[in-house]
CSV table of N, CA and C in Angstrom, one decimal:
chain,number,residue,atom,x,y,z
A,11,MET,N,36.1,129.8,-43.6
A,11,MET,CA,35.6,129.2,-42.4
A,11,MET,C,35.1,127.8,-42.6
A,12,ASP,N,35.7,126.9,-41.8
A,12,ASP,CA,34.9,125.4,-41.9
A,12,ASP,C,33.7,125.5,-41.5
A,13,ALA,N,33.1,124.2,-41.8
A,13,ALA,CA,31.8,124.0,-41.1
A,13,ALA,C,31.7,123.9,-39.7
A,14,LYS,N,32.7,123.7,-39.0
A,14,LYS,CA,32.6,123.7,-37.5
A,14,LYS,C,32.9,125.2,-36.8
A,15,GLY,N,33.4,126.0,-37.6
A,15,GLY,CA,33.9,127.4,-37.4
A,15,GLY,C,34.9,127.4,-36.7
A,16,PHE,N,36.0,126.4,-36.5
A,16,PHE,CA,37.4,126.5,-36.0
A,16,PHE,C,38.2,127.3,-36.6
A,17,ILE,N,38.1,127.3,-37.9
A,17,ILE,CA,39.4,127.9,-38.6
A,17,ILE,C,38.8,129.2,-39.4
A,18,VAL,N,39.4,130.4,-39.3
A,18,VAL,CA,38.6,131.7,-39.9
A,18,VAL,C,39.5,131.5,-41.2
A,19,ASP,N,41.0,131.4,-41.1
A,19,ASP,CA,41.6,131.3,-42.7
A,19,ASP,C,42.5,129.8,-42.2
A,20,GLU,N,43.5,130.1,-43.1
A,20,GLU,CA,44.6,128.6,-42.9
A,20,GLU,C,45.3,128.7,-41.6
A,21,ASP,N,45.7,129.8,-41.1
A,21,ASP,CA,46.6,129.8,-40.0
A,21,ASP,C,46.0,130.6,-38.9
A,22,GLU,N,44.8,130.8,-38.7
A,22,GLU,CA,43.9,131.6,-37.9
A,22,GLU,C,42.8,130.8,-37.4
A,23,PHE,N,42.9,130.8,-36.1
A,23,PHE,CA,41.6,130.3,-35.5
A,23,PHE,C,40.9,130.9,-34.6
A,24,ARG,N,39.8,130.6,-34.5
A,24,ARG,CA,38.8,131.6,-33.8
A,24,ARG,C,39.2,131.3,-32.2
A,25,ASP,N,39.3,130.0,-31.8
A,25,ASP,CA,39.4,129.8,-30.5
A,25,ASP,C,41.0,129.8,-30.2
A,26,PRO,N,41.7,130.4,-29.6
A,26,PRO,CA,43.3,130.2,-29.5
A,26,PRO,C,43.6,129.2,-28.7
A,27,VAL,N,42.8,128.7,-27.9
A,27,VAL,CA,43.1,127.2,-27.3
A,27,VAL,C,43.1,126.0,-28.3
A,28,VAL,N,42.2,126.1,-29.4
A,28,VAL,CA,42.3,125.1,-30.4
A,28,VAL,C,43.5,125.3,-31.4
A,29,LYS,N,44.0,126.6,-31.3
A,29,LYS,CA,45.1,126.6,-32.3
A,29,LYS,C,46.3,126.1,-31.4
A,30,ARG,N,46.7,126.2,-30.1
A,30,ARG,CA,47.7,125.6,-29.3
A,30,ARG,C,47.7,124.3,-29.2
A,31,VAL,N,46.4,123.8,-29.2
A,31,VAL,CA,46.4,122.1,-29.6
A,31,VAL,C,46.8,121.9,-31.0
A,32,VAL,N,46.3,122.4,-31.8
A,32,VAL,CA,46.7,122.1,-33.3
A,32,VAL,C,48.4,122.3,-33.5
A,33,ASP,N,48.9,123.5,-32.6
A,33,ASP,CA,50.2,123.5,-33.0
A,33,ASP,C,51.0,122.6,-32.3
A,34,LYS,N,50.4,121.9,-31.2
A,34,LYS,CA,51.3,120.7,-30.4
A,34,LYS,C,51.0,119.5,-31.4
A,35,PHE,N,49.8,119.3,-32.1
A,35,PHE,CA,50.0,118.0,-33.0
A,35,PHE,C,50.9,118.4,-34.1
A,36,ARG,N,51.0,119.7,-34.5
A,36,ARG,CA,52.2,119.6,-35.6
A,36,ARG,C,53.7,119.5,-35.1
A,37,GLU,N,53.8,120.0,-33.6
A,37,GLU,CA,55.2,119.6,-33.1
A,37,GLU,C,55.4,118.1,-33.0
A,38,ARG,N,54.5,117.5,-32.3
A,38,ARG,CA,54.4,116.1,-32.2
A,38,ARG,C,54.7,115.2,-33.5
A,39,SER,N,54.0,115.5,-34.6
A,39,SER,CA,54.1,115.2,-35.8
A,39,SER,C,55.4,115.3,-36.3
A,40,ASP,N,56.1,116.5,-36.1
A,40,ASP,CA,57.3,116.8,-36.9
A,40,ASP,C,58.4,116.0,-36.0
A,41,ALA,N,58.2,115.8,-34.6
A,41,ALA,CA,59.1,115.2,-33.8
A,41,ALA,C,59.2,113.5,-34.2
A,42,GLY,N,57.8,113.2,-34.5
A,42,GLY,CA,57.8,111.6,-34.8
A,42,GLY,C,58.3,111.4,-36.2
A,43,PHE,N,58.4,112.4,-37.0
A,43,PHE,CA,58.7,112.3,-38.5
A,43,PHE,C,60.5,112.0,-38.2
A,44,LEU,N,60.9,112.9,-37.4
A,44,LEU,CA,62.4,113.3,-37.1
A,44,LEU,C,62.9,111.8,-36.6
A,45,LYS,N,62.1,111.2,-35.7
A,45,LYS,CA,62.6,110.2,-35.2
A,45,LYS,C,62.2,108.9,-35.6
A,46,TYR,N,61.4,108.6,-36.6
A,46,TYR,CA,61.1,107.4,-37.3
A,46,TYR,C,61.3,107.6,-38.7
A,47,GLY,N,61.0,109.0,-39.2
A,47,GLY,CA,61.4,109.0,-40.7
A,47,GLY,C,60.4,108.6,-41.6
A,48,THR,N,59.3,108.8,-40.9
A,48,THR,CA,57.8,108.4,-41.6
A,48,THR,C,56.8,109.2,-41.3
A,49,THR,N,55.7,109.2,-41.6
A,49,THR,CA,54.3,109.8,-41.2
A,49,THR,C,53.2,108.4,-41.1
A,50,LEU,N,52.5,108.7,-40.1
A,50,LEU,CA,51.6,107.8,-39.8
A,50,LEU,C,50.9,107.3,-40.9
A,51,ASP,N,50.6,108.2,-41.8
A,51,ASP,CA,49.8,107.8,-43.0
A,51,ASP,C,50.7,107.1,-44.0
A,52,GLU,N,51.8,107.1,-44.2
A,52,GLU,CA,52.9,106.2,-44.6
A,52,GLU,C,53.0,105.1,-44.1
A,53,GLU,N,53.0,104.8,-42.7
A,53,GLU,CA,53.3,103.9,-42.0
A,53,GLU,C,52.1,102.8,-42.2
A,54,ARG,N,50.8,103.6,-42.4
A,54,ARG,CA,49.5,102.8,-42.4
A,54,ARG,C,49.4,102.2,-44.1
A,55,THR,N,49.5,102.9,-44.9
A,55,THR,CA,49.4,102.7,-46.1
A,55,THR,C,50.3,101.6,-46.9
A,56,THR,N,51.5,101.7,-46.2
A,56,THR,CA,52.8,100.8,-46.8
A,56,THR,C,52.9,99.4,-45.7
A,57,LYS,N,51.8,99.6,-44.9
A,57,LYS,CA,51.7,98.4,-44.2
A,57,LYS,C,52.9,98.1,-43.4
A,58,MET,N,53.6,99.0,-42.6
A,58,MET,CA,54.6,98.9,-41.9
A,58,MET,C,54.3,98.7,-40.7
A,59,LYS,N,53.2,98.7,-40.2
A,59,LYS,CA,52.6,98.3,-38.8
A,59,LYS,C,51.2,98.0,-39.3
A,60,GLY,N,51.0,96.9,-38.4
A,60,GLY,CA,49.6,96.4,-38.7
A,60,GLY,C,48.6,96.7,-37.4
A,61,LEU,N,47.1,96.7,-37.7
A,61,LEU,CA,46.1,97.0,-36.8
A,61,LEU,C,46.2,96.8,-35.4
A,62,MET,N,46.9,95.4,-35.1
A,62,MET,CA,47.0,94.9,-33.8
A,62,MET,C,48.3,95.8,-33.1
A,63,LYS,N,49.3,96.1,-33.8
A,63,LYS,CA,50.4,97.1,-33.4
A,63,LYS,C,49.9,98.4,-33.2
A,64,TYR,N,49.0,98.7,-33.7
A,64,TYR,CA,48.3,100.1,-33.5
A,64,TYR,C,47.5,100.2,-32.1
A,65,LEU,N,46.8,99.0,-32.0
A,65,LEU,CA,46.0,98.8,-30.7
A,65,LEU,C,46.7,98.5,-29.4
A,66,ILE,N,48.0,97.8,-29.6
A,66,ILE,CA,48.9,97.8,-28.6
A,66,ILE,C,49.4,99.3,-28.2
A,67,ASP,N,49.8,99.8,-29.3
A,67,ASP,CA,50.5,101.2,-29.0
A,67,ASP,C,49.4,102.1,-28.1
A,68,ILE,N,48.2,102.1,-28.6
A,68,ILE,CA,47.3,102.8,-28.1
A,68,ILE,C,47.0,102.4,-26.7
A,69,GLN,N,46.9,100.9,-26.3
A,69,GLN,CA,47.0,100.5,-25.1
A,69,GLN,C,48.2,100.9,-24.0
A,70,GLU,N,49.2,100.9,-24.6
A,70,GLU,CA,50.5,101.4,-23.9
A,70,GLU,C,50.4,102.8,-23.5
A,71,GLU,N,49.7,103.6,-24.6
A,71,GLU,CA,49.9,105.0,-24.2
A,71,GLU,C,48.8,105.5,-23.2
A,72,LEU,N,47.5,104.6,-23.3
A,72,LEU,CA,46.6,105.0,-22.3
A,72,LEU,C,47.3,104.9,-20.8
A,73,MET,N,47.9,103.5,-20.8
A,73,MET,CA,48.4,103.3,-19.6
A,73,MET,C,49.3,103.9,-18.8
A,74,ASP,N,50.3,104.7,-20.0
A,74,ASP,CA,51.2,105.9,-19.3
A,74,ASP,C,50.3,106.9,-18.7
A,75,ALA,N,49.3,107.2,-19.9
A,75,ALA,CA,48.5,108.4,-19.3
A,75,ALA,C,47.7,108.2,-17.9
A,76,ILE,N,47.5,107.0,-17.5
A,76,ILE,CA,46.6,106.8,-16.2
A,76,ILE,C,47.7,106.8,-15.2
A,77,LEU,N,49.0,106.3,-15.5
A,77,LEU,CA,50.2,106.5,-14.4
A,77,LEU,C,50.5,108.0,-14.7
A,78,TYR,N,50.4,108.9,-15.2
A,78,TYR,CA,50.6,110.4,-15.2
A,78,TYR,C,49.4,111.0,-14.5
A,79,ILE,N,48.3,110.7,-14.5
A,79,ILE,CA,47.3,111.0,-13.8
A,79,ILE,C,47.2,110.7,-12.5
A,80,GLN,N,47.8,109.6,-12.1
A,80,GLN,CA,47.8,109.3,-10.6
A,80,GLN,C,49.1,109.8,-9.9
A,81,THR,N,50.1,110.1,-10.7
A,81,THR,CA,51.2,110.8,-10.1
A,81,THR,C,50.9,112.5,-9.9
A,82,ALA,N,50.2,113.0,-10.8
A,82,ALA,CA,49.8,114.1,-10.9
A,82,ALA,C,48.6,114.4,-9.4
A,83,GLN,N,47.8,113.5,-9.4
A,83,GLN,CA,46.9,113.5,-8.3
A,83,GLN,C,47.8,113.2,-7.0
A,84,GLU,N,48.8,112.4,-7.0
A,84,GLU,CA,49.6,112.6,-5.5
A,84,GLU,C,50.2,113.9,-5.3
A,85,GLU,N,50.8,114.4,-6.2
A,85,GLU,CA,51.5,115.6,-6.4
A,85,GLU,C,50.7,116.8,-6.0
A,86,LEU,N,49.4,117.0,-6.4
A,86,LEU,CA,48.4,117.9,-6.3
A,86,LEU,C,47.8,117.5,-4.6
A,87,LYS,N,47.7,116.5,-4.2
A,87,LYS,CA,47.4,116.0,-2.8
A,87,LYS,C,48.5,116.6,-1.8
A,88,GLU,N,49.5,116.3,-2.0
A,88,GLU,CA,50.9,117.1,-1.2
A,88,GLU,C,51.0,118.2,-1.2
A,89,PHE,N,50.7,119.1,-2.1
A,89,PHE,CA,50.6,120.5,-2.3
A,89,PHE,C,49.4,120.8,-1.5
A,90,LEU,N,48.4,120.3,-1.5
A,90,LEU,CA,47.2,121.0,-0.9
A,90,LEU,C,47.4,120.5,0.8
A,91,ASP,N,47.8,119.3,1.0
A,91,ASP,CA,48.1,119.0,2.4
A,91,ASP,C,49.4,120.1,2.8
A,92,GLU,N,50.1,120.5,2.2
A,92,GLU,CA,51.2,121.4,2.7
A,92,GLU,C,50.9,122.8,2.9
A,93,LYS,N,49.6,123.0,2.2
A,93,LYS,CA,49.0,124.4,2.2
A,93,LYS,C,48.1,124.6,3.5
A,94,GLU,N,47.4,123.3,3.7
A,94,GLU,CA,46.5,123.2,4.9
A,94,GLU,C,47.1,123.5,6.3
A,95,THR,N,48.7,122.7,6.4
A,95,THR,CA,49.2,122.9,7.6
A,95,THR,C,50.1,124.0,7.9
């Protein structure tokens, strides 16, 4: 078990929600490697991408996330409005 108590052994998690999130990270990492042919660590350590590019990537991802939140809110509002009528 690690210090935080998340991992019981290498592939077993105390909390199944944590395991599902870790599994999604693994899947995303695999998809990124297939698409770009490198890992984030290799990209960083070989200076394939500089700090400013990472910051731009983060900003763009967060902007996308806000758009997804807005769209989901509008979808939920429409759903709830339809249920009320």
